[in-house]
Short mmCIF file of C-alpha atoms in Angstrom, two decimals:
data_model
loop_
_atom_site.label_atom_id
_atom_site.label_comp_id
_atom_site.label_asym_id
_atom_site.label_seq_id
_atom_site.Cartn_x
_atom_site.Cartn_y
_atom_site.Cartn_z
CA UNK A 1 88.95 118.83 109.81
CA UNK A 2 89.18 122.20 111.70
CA UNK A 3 86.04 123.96 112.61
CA UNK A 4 84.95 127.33 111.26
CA UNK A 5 86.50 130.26 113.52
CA UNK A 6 83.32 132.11 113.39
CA UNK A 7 80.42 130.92 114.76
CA UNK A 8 77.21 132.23 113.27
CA UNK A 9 75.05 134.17 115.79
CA UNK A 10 72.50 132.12 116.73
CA UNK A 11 74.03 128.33 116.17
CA UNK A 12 75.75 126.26 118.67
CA UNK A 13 79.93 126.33 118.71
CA UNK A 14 81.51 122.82 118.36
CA UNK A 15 83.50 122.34 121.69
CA UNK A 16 84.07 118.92 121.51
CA UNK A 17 83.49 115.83 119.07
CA UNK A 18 83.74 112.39 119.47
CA UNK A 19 84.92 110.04 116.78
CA UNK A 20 83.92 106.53 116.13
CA UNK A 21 86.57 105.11 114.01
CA UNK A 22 84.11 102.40 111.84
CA UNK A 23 81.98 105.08 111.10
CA UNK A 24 85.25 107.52 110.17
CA UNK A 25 86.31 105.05 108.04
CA UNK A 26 83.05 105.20 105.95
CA UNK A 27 82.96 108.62 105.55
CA UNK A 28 86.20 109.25 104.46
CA UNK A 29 86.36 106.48 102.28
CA UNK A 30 82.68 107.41 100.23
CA UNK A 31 82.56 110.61 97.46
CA UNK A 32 82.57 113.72 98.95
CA UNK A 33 82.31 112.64 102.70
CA UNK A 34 83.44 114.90 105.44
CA UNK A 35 85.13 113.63 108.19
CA UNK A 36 82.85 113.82 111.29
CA UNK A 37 80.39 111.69 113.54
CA UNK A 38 78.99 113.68 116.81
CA UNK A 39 79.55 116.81 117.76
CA UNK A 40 79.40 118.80 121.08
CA UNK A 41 78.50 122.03 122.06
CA UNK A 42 77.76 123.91 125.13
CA UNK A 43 73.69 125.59 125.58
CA UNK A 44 73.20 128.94 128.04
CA UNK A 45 71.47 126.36 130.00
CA UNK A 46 74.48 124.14 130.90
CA UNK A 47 73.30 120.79 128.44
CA UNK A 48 75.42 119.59 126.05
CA UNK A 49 73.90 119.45 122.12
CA UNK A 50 75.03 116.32 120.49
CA UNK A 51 75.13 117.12 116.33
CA UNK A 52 76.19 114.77 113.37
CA UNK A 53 77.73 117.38 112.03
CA UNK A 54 81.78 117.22 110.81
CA UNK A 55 84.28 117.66 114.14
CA UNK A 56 84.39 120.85 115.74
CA UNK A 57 81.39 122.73 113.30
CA UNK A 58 78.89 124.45 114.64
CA UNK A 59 75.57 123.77 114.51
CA UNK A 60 72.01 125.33 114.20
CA UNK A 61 69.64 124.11 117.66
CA UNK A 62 67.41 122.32 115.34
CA UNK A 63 70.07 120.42 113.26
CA UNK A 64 68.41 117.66 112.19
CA UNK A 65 69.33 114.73 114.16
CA UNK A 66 70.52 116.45 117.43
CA UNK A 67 69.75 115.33 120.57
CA UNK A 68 69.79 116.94 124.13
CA UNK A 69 71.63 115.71 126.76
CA UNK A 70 70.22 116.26 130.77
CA UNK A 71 70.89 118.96 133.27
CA UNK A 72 74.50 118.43 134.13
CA UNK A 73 76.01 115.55 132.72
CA UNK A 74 79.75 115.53 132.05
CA UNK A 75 80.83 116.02 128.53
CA UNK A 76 82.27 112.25 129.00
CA UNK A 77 78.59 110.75 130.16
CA UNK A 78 77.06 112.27 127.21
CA UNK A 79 79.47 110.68 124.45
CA UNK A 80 79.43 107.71 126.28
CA UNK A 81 75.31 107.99 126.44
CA UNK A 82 75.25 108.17 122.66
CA UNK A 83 76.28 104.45 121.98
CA UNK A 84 74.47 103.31 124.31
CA UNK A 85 71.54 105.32 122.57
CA UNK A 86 72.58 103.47 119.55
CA UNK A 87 72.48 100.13 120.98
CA UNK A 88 68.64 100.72 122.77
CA UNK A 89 67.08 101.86 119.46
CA UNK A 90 68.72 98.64 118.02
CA UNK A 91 68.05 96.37 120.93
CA UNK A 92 64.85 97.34 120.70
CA UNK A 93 64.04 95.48 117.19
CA UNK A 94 65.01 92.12 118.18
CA UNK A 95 62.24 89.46 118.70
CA UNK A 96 60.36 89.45 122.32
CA UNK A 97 62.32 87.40 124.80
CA UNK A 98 65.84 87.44 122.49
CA UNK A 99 67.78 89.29 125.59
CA UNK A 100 67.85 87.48 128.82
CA UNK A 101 70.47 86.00 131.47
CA UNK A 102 73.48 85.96 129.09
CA UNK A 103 74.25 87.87 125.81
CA UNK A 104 77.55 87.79 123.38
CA UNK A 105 79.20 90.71 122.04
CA UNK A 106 81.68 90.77 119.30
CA UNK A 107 83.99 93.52 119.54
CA UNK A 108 85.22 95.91 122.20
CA UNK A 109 85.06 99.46 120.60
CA UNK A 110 82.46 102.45 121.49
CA UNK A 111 79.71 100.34 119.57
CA UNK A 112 80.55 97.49 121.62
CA UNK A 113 81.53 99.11 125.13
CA UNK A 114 77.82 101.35 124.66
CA UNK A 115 75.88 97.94 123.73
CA UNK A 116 77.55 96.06 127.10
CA UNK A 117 76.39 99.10 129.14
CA UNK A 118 72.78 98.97 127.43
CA UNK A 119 72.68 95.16 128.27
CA UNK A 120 73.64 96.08 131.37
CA UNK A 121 70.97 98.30 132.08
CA UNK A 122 68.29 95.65 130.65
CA UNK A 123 69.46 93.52 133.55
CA UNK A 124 71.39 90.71 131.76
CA UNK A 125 73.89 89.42 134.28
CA UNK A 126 76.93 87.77 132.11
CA UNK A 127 77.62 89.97 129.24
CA UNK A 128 80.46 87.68 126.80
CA UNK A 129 82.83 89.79 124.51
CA UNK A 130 84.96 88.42 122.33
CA UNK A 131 87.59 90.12 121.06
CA UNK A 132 91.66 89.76 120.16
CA UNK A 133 92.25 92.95 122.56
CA UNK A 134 94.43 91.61 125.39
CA UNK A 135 93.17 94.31 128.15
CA UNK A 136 90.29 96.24 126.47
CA UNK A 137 88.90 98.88 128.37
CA UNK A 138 85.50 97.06 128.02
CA UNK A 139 85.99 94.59 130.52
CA UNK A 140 85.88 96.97 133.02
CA UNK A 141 82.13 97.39 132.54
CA UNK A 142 80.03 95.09 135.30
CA UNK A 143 79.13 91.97 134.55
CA UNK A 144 81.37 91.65 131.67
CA UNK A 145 83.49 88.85 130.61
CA UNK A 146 85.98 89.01 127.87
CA UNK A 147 87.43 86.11 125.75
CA UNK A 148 89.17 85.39 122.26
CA UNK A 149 87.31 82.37 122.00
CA UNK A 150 83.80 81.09 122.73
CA UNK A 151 83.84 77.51 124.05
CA UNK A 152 79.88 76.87 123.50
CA UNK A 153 77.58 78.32 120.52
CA UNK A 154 75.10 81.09 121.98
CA UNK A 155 71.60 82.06 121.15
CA UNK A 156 72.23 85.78 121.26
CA UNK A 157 75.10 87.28 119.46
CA UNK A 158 75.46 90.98 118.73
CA UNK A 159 78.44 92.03 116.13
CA UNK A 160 79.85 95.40 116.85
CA UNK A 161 82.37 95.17 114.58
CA UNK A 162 80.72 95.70 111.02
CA UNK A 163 82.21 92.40 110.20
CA UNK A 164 79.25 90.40 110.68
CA UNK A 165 80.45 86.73 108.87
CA UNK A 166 82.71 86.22 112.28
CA UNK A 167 79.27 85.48 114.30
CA UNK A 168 78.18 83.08 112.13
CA UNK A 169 80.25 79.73 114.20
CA UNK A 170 79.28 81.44 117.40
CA UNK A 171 75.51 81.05 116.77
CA UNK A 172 73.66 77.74 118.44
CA UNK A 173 70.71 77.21 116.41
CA UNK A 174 67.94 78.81 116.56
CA UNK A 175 69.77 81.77 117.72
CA UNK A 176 69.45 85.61 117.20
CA UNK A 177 71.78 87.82 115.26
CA UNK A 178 71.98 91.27 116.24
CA UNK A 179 74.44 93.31 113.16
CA UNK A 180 74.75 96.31 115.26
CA UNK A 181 77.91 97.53 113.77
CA UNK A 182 77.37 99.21 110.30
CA UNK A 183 78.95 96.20 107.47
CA UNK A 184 80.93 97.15 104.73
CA UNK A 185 78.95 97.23 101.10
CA UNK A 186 81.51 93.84 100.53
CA UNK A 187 80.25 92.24 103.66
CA UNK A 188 78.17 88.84 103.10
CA UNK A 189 76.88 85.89 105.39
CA UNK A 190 76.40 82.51 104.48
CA UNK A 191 72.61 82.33 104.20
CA UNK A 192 72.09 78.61 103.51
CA UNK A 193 73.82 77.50 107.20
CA UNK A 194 71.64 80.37 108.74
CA UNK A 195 68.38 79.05 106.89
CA UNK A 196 69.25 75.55 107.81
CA UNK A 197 70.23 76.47 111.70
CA UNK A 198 66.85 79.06 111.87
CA UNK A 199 68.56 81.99 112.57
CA UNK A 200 67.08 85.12 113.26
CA UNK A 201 69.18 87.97 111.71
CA UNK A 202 68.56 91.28 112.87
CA UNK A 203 69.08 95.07 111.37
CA UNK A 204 69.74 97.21 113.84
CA UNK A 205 70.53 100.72 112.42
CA UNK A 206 69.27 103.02 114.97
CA UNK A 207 67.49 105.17 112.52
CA UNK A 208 65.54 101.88 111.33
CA UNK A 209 62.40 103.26 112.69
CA UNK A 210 62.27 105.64 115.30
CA UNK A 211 61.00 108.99 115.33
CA UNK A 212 62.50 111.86 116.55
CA UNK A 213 60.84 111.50 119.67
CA UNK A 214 62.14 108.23 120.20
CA UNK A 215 65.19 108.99 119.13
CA UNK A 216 65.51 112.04 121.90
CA UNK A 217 63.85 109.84 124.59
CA UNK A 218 66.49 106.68 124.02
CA UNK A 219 69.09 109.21 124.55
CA UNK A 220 67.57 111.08 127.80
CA UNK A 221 67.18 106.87 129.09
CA UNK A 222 70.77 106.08 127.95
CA UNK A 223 72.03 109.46 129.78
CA UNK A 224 69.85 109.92 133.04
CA UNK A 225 70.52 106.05 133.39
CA UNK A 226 74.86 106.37 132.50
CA UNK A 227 74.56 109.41 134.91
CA UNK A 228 73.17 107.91 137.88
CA UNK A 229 74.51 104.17 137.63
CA UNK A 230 78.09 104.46 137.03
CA UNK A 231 81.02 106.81 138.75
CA UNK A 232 82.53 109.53 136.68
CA UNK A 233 85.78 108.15 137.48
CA UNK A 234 84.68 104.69 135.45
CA UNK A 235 82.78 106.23 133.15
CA UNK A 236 85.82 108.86 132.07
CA UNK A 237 88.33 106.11 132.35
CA UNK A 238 86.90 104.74 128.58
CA UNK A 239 87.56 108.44 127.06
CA UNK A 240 90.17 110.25 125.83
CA UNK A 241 90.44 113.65 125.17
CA UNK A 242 92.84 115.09 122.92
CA UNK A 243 93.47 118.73 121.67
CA UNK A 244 91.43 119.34 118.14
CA UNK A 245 94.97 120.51 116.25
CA UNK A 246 95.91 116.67 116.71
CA UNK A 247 93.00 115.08 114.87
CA UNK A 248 95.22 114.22 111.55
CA UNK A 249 97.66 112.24 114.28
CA UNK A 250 94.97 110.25 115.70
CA UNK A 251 93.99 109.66 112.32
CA UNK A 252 96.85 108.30 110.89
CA UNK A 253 97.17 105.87 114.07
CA UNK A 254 93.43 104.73 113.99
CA UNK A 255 94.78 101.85 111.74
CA UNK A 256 98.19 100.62 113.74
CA UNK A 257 98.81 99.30 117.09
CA UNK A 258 99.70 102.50 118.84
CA UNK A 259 96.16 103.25 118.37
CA UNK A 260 95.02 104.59 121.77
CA UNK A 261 93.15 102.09 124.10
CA UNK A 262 90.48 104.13 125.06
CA UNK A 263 87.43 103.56 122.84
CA UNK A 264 85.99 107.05 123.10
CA UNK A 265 88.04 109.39 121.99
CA UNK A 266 87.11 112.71 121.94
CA UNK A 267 88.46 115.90 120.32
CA UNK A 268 88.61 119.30 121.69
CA UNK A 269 88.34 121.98 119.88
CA UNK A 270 89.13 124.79 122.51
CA UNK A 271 92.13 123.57 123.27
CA UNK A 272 95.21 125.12 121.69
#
């Protein structure tokens, strides 16, 4: 879990990386997975280079999947930017007309917080999380309302969590399904209710079917827009950044209550 202390001449050097702790899960969990979701590093031209490459390594400029954040955005605005990247590519496959005044959310992690902030930015005005968090940081995103308990079915529901089954007695019928967190290989849904009800259920991977042009421009929108709607001060309030040598700590607390609040939580790499 500590990067190289060479960098090759000619690649990128990992300065930060953020971790997303579904996704960590996964790869640590499947044969021969390293540990690692997005990595950071600095360009002569002052961007940050966002990798999916393990935490702290360095990178070649054309790793495959790497995207480019704009002229002087905060390390924190472009980790932020890349969930809500995630959630554009997959809002972006649900039927015409699915996202309008009011959307639910289930969940209030970095998939969550970065698909409230792309809701946001598509103009829907109440944005519903549910979640068992008793202050999470999410709520602090405008035009978000949290709750551990939906009074009334809805007609949008996104899950963030990977845990898709808990939507199913939140959806009114006829409504849309969004799985925008990645479910376990165990995970199931009753498909008779959802046949009966019509519900629309909705992959949203974000490499479902864009193109690598796509894929850089939803990240230059999610970025330019982050940038120049929100303050730093909110926008750095959902990170953390910890010292790279205390990755196996975080680790080991990703799972317990003393997890820390903030749902980004970035590593760096340069600090001793």
């Amino acid at each position: 879990m500590l990067p190289a202390s060479a960098v090759p001449e000619g690649w990128v050097a990992g300065r930060f990386s953020v971790l997303s702790p579904g996704t960590e899960r996964r790869h640590l969990l499947g044969p021969g997975r390293d540990a690692g979701y997005m990595s950071l590093g600095l360009v002569d031209d002052g961007r940050w280079l966002l990798a999916p490459v393990p935490h702290g390594a360095a990178f070649t400029p054309d790793c495959p999947g790497m995207v480019r954040a704009p002229d002087g955005a905060p390390v924190q605005v472009a980790a932020v930017a890349r969930f809500i990247q995630i959630a554009l590519l997959g809002l972006d496959r649900l039927p015409p007309g699915s996202v309008a005044d009011e959307a639910v959310v289930i969940g209030s992690g970095p998939v969550a917080v970065g698909c409230a902030l792309e809701l946001l930015r598509r103009g829907v005005k109440r944005i519903v999380v549910v979640t068992g968090r008793r202050y999470p940081p999410i709520r602090s995103v405008p035009g978000v309302v949290c709750t551990n308990h939906l009074d009334q079915q809805a007609g949008l529901v996104i899950d963030a969590t990977g845990e898709p089954g808990r939507a199913v007695p939140l959806l009114a019928p006829g409504a849309v399904l969004g799985l925008l967190g990645t479910p376990e290989n165990t995970a199931s849904l009753p498909v008779l209710p959802l046949h009966r009800s019509g519900v629309t259920v909705v992959g949203m991977h974000e490499l479902a079917t864009s193109s690598p042009e796509a894929y850089q421009a939803a990240y230059t929108t999610a970025a330019s827009w982050l940038d120049g709607r929100l303050t730093l001060r909110l926008v750095a309030s959902w990170c953390r950044i910890v010292p790279g040598e205390r990755a196996p700590e975080v680790y080991r607390l990703l799972n317990s209550p003393a997890r820390p609040a903030e749902p980004f939580l970035l590593f760096d790499w340069g600090a001793s």
